PDB file of C-alpha atoms in Angstrom:
ATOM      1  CA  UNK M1201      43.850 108.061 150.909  1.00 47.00           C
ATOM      2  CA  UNK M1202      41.271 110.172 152.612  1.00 47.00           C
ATOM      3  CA  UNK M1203      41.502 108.154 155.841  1.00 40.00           C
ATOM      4  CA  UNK M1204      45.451 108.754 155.931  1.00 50.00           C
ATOM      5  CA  UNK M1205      45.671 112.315 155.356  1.00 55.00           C
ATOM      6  CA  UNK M1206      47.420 112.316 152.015  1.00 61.00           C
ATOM      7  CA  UNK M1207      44.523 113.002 149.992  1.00 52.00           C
ATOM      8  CA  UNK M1208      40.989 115.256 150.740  1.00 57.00           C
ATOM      9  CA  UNK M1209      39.169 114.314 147.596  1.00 57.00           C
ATOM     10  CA  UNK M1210      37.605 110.655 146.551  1.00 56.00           C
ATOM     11  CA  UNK M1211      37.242 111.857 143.127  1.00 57.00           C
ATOM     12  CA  UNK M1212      39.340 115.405 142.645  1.00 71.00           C
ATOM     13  CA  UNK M1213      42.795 114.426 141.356  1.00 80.00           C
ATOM     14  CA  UNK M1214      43.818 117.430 142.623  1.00 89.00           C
ATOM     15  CA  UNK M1215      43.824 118.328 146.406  1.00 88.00           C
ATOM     16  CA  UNK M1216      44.150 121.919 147.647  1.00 88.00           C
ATOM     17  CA  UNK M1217      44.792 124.319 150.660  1.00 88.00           C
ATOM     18  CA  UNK M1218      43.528 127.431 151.438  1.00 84.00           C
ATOM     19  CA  UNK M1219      46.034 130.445 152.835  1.00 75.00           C
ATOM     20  CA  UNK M1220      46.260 129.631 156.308  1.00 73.00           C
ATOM     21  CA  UNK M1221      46.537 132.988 157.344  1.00 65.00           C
ATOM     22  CA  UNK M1222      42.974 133.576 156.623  1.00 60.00           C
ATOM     23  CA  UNK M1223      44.564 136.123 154.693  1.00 57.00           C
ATOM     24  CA  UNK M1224      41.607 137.795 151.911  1.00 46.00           C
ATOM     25  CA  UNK M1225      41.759 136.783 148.574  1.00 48.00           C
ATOM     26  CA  UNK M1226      41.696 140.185 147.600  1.00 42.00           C
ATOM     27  CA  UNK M1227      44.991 141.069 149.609  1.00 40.00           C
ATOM     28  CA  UNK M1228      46.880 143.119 147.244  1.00 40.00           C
ATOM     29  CA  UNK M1229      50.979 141.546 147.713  1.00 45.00           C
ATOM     30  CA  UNK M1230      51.486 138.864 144.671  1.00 48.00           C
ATOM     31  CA  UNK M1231      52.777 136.367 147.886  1.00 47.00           C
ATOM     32  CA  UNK M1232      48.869 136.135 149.210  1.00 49.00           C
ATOM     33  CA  UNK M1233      47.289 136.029 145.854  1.00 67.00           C
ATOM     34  CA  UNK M1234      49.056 132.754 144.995  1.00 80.00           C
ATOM     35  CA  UNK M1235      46.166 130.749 146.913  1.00 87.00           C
ATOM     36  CA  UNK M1236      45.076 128.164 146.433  1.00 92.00           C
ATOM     37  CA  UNK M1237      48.328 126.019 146.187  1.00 93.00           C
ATOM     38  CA  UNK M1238      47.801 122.768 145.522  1.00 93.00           C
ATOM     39  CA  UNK M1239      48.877 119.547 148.029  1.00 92.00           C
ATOM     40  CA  UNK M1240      48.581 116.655 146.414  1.00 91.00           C
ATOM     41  CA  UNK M1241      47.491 115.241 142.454  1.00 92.00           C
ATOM     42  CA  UNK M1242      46.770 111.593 142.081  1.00 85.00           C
ATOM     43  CA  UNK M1243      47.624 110.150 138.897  1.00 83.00           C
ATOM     44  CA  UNK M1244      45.564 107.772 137.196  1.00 75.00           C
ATOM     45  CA  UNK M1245      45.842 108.043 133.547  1.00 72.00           C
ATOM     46  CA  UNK M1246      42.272 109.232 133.730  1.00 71.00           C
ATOM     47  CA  UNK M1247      42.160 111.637 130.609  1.00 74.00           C
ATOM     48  CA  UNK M1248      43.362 111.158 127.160  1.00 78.00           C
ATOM     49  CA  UNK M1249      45.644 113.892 127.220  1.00 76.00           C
ATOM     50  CA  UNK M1250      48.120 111.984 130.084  1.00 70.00           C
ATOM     51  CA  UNK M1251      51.646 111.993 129.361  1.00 69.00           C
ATOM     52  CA  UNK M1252      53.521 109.742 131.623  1.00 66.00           C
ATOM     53  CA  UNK M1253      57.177 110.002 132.351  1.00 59.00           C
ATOM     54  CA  UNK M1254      57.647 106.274 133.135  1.00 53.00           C
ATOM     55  CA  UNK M1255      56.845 105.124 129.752  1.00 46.00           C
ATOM     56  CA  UNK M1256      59.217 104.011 127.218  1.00 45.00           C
ATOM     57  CA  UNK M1257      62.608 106.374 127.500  1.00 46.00           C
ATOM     58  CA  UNK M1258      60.801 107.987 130.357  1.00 50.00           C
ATOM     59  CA  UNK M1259      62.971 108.346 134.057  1.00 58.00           C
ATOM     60  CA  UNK M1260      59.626 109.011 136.393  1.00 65.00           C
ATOM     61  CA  UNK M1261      61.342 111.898 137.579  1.00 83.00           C
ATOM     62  CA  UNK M1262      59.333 114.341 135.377  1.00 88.00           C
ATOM     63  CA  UNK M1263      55.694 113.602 133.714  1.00 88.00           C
ATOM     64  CA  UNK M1264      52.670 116.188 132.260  1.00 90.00           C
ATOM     65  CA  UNK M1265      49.465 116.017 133.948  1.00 92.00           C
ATOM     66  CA  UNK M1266      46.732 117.054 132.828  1.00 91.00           C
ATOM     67  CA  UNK M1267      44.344 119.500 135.068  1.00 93.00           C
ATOM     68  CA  UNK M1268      40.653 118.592 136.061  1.00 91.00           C
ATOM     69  CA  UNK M1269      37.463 119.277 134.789  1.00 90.00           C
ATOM     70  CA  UNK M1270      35.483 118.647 131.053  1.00 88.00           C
ATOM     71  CA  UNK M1271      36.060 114.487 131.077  1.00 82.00           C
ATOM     72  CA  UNK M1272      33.873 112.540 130.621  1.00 77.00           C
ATOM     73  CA  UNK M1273      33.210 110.375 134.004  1.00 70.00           C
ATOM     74  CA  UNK M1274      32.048 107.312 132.417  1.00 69.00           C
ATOM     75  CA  UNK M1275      35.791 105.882 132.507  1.00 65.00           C
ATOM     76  CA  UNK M1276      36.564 106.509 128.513  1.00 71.00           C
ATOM     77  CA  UNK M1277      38.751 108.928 129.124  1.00 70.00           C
ATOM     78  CA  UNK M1278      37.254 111.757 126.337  1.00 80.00           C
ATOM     79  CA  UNK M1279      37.050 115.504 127.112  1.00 86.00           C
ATOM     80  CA  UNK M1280      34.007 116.451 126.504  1.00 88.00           C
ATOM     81  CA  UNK M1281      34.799 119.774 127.313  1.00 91.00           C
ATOM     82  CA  UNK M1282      37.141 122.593 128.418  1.00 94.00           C
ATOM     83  CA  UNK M1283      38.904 123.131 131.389  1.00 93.00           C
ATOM     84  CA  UNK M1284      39.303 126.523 133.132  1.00 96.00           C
ATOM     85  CA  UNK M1285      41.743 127.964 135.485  1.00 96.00           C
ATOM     86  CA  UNK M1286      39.722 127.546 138.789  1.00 94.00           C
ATOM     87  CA  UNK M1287      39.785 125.069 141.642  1.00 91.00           C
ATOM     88  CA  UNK M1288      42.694 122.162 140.748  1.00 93.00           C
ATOM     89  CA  UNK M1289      43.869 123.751 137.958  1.00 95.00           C
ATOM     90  CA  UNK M1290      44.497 127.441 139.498  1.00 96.00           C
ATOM     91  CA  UNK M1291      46.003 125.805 142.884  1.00 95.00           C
ATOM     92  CA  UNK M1292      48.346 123.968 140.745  1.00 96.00           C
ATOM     93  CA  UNK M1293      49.327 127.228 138.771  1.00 96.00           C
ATOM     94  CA  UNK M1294      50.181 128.736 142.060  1.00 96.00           C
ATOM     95  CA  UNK M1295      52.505 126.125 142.998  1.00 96.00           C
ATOM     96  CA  UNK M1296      53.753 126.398 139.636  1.00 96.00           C
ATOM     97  CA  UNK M1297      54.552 130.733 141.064  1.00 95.00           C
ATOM     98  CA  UNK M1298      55.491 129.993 144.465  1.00 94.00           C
ATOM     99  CA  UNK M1299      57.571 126.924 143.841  1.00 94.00           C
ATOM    100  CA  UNK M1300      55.623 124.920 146.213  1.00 94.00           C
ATOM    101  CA  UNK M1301      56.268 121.152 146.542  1.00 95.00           C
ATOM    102  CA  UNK M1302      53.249 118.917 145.380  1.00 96.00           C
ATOM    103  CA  UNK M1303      52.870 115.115 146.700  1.00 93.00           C
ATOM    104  CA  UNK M1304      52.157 112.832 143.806  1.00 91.00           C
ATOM    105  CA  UNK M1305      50.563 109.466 144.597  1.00 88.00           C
ATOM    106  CA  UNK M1306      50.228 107.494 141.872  1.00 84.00           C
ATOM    107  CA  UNK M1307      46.375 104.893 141.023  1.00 78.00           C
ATOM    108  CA  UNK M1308      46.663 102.052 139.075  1.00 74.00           C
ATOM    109  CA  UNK M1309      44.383  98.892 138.855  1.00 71.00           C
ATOM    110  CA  UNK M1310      45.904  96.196 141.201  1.00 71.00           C
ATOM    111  CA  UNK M1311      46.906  93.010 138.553  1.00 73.00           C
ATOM    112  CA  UNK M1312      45.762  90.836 141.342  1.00 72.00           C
ATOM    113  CA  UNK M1313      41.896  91.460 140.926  1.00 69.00           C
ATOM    114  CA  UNK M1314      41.641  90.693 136.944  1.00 67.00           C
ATOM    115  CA  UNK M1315      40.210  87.390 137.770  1.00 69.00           C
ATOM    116  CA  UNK M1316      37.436  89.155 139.963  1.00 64.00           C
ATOM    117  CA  UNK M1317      33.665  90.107 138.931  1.00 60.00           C
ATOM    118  CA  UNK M1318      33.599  93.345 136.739  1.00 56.00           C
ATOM    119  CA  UNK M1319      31.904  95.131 139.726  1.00 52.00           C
ATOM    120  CA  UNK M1320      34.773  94.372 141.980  1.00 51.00           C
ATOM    121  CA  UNK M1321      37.783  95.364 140.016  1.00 51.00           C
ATOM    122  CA  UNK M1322      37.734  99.109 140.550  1.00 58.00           C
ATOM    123  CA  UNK M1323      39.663  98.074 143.529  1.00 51.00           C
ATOM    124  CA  UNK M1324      42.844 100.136 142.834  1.00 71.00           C
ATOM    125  CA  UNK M1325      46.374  99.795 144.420  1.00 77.00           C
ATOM    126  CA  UNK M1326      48.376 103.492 145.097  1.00 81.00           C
ATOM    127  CA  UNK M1327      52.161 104.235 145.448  1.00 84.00           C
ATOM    128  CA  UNK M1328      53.001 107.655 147.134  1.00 87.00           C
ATOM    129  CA  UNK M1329      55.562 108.931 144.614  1.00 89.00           C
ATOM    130  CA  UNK M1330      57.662 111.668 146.216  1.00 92.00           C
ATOM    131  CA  UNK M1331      57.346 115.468 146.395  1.00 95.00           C
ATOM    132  CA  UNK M1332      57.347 116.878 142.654  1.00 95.00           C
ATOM    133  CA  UNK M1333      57.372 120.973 142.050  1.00 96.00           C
ATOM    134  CA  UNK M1334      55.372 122.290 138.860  1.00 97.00           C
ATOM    135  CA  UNK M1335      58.289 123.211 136.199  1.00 96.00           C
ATOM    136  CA  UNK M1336      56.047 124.441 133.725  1.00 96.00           C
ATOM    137  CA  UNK M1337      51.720 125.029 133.937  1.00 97.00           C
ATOM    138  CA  UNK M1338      50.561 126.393 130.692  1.00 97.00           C
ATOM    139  CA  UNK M1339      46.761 125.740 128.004  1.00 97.00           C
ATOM    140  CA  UNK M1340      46.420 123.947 124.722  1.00 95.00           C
ATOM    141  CA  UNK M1341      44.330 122.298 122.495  1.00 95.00           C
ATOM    142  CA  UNK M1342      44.058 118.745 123.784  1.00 91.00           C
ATOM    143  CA  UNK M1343      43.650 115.649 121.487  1.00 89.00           C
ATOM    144  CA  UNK M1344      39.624 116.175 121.339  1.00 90.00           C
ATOM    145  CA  UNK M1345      40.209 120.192 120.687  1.00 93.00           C
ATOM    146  CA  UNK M1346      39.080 120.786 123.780  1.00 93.00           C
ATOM    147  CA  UNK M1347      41.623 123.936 125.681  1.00 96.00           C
ATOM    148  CA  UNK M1348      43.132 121.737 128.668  1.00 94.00           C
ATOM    149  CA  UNK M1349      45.890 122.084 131.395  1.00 96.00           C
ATOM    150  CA  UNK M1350      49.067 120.715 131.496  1.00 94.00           C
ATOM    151  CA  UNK M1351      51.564 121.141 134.231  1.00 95.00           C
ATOM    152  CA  UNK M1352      54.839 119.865 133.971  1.00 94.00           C
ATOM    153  CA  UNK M1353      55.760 117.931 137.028  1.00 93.00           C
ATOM    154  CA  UNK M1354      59.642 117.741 138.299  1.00 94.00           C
ATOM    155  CA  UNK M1355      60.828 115.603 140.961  1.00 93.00           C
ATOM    156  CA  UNK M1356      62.453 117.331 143.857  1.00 94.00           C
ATOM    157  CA  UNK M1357      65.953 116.101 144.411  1.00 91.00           C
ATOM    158  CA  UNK M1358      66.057 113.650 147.305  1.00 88.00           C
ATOM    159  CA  UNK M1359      62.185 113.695 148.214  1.00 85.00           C
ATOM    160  CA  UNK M1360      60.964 111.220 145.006  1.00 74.00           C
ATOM    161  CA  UNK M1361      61.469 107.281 145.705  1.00 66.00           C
ATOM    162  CA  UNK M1362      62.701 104.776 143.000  1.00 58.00           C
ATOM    163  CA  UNK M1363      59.813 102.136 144.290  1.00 46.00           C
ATOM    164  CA  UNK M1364      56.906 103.960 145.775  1.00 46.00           C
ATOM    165  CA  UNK M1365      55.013 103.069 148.703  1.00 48.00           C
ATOM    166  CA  UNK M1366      51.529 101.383 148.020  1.00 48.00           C
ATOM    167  CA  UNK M1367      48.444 101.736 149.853  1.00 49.00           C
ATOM    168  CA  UNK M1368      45.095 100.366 148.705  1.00 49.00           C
ATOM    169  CA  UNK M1369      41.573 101.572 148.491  1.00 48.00           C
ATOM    170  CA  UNK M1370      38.890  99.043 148.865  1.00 44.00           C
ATOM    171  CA  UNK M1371      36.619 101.365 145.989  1.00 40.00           C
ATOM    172  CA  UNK M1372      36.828 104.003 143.076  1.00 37.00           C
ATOM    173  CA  UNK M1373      38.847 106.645 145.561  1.00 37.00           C
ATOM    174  CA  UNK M1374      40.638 109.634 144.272  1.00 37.00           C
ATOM    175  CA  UNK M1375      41.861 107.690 141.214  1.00 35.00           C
ATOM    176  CA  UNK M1376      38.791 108.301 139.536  1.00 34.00           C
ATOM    177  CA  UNK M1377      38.973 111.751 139.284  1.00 38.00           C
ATOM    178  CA  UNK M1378      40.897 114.936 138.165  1.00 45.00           C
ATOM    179  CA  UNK M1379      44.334 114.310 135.646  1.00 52.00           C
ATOM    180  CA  UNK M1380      46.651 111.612 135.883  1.00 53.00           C
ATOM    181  CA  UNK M1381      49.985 111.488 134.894  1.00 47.00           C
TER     182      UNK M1381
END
């Protein structure tokens, strides 16, 4: 993902721009203080609190993500902790402001390395899902009490495909990181 431009992170679920004006982040108009925006989230169904819109009854034109930060990396999936409105989280807020499109590329484990060595099956397949705005970012409780973010993810008309377009990653990537979907 890295190597193809669609992705800046190998473990941040959520990649981010800076204002390319190089305009300070203490510029007083509400239009420059909505940076960071966010580019692209990978979901993964990394954290416990994922709500995916393909599921049962689900179209896979909307789905909740939840925001980075307080999981537990060992692959369980717990918060161990809360997340905060910096980094990830406050460049997908400002998308959620300005309306600015997000990619969404989706991680999943590809079925055809289950018969592989335990050490070799982190090899993960990705779809690019289509552009997706932020209908709704907002904090709760999560499932482990922990305060978490949740941004509700809409598909822009037009830009979201019905069958995605897969890449793969030959090791752990992005997928391991922030939110999932």
């Amino acid at each position: 993902m890295v190597v193809a431009g669609l992705h800046d992170h190998w473990l941040n679920g959520i990649d981010t721009m800076q204002d390319p004006s190089g305009a300070s982040k203490s510029a007083s108009s509400k239009a420059n203080s909505l940076w960071p925006r966010a580019t692209s989230i990978i979901m993964s169904g990394g954290y416990e609190d994922d709500v995916d819109g393909t599921g049962e009854g689900g179209s896979g034109r909307t789905f909740t993500y939840t925001g980075q930060g307080g999981n537990n990396l060992t692959g369980d999936r717990r918060q161990i902790g809360g997340q905060k409105l910096v980094a990830g989280n406050l460049a997908l807020f400002n998308s959620c402001e300005s309306q600015s499109p997000v990619r969404v590329l989706r991680g999943m484990p590809d079925p055809r390395k289950r018969d592989l060595p335990s050490d070799k099956k982190n090899i993960t397949r990705y779809t690019y899902e289509g552009l997706y705005t932020v209908g709704r970012a907002y904090e709760r409780n999560g499932v482990s009490g922990w305060p978490v973010w949740k941004f509700d993810m809409i598909a822009v008309p037009g830009e979201c495909r019905e069958e995605g377009i897969e890449a793969e990653n030959g090791g752990g990537g992005a997928a391991a990181g922030g939110g999932g979907g």
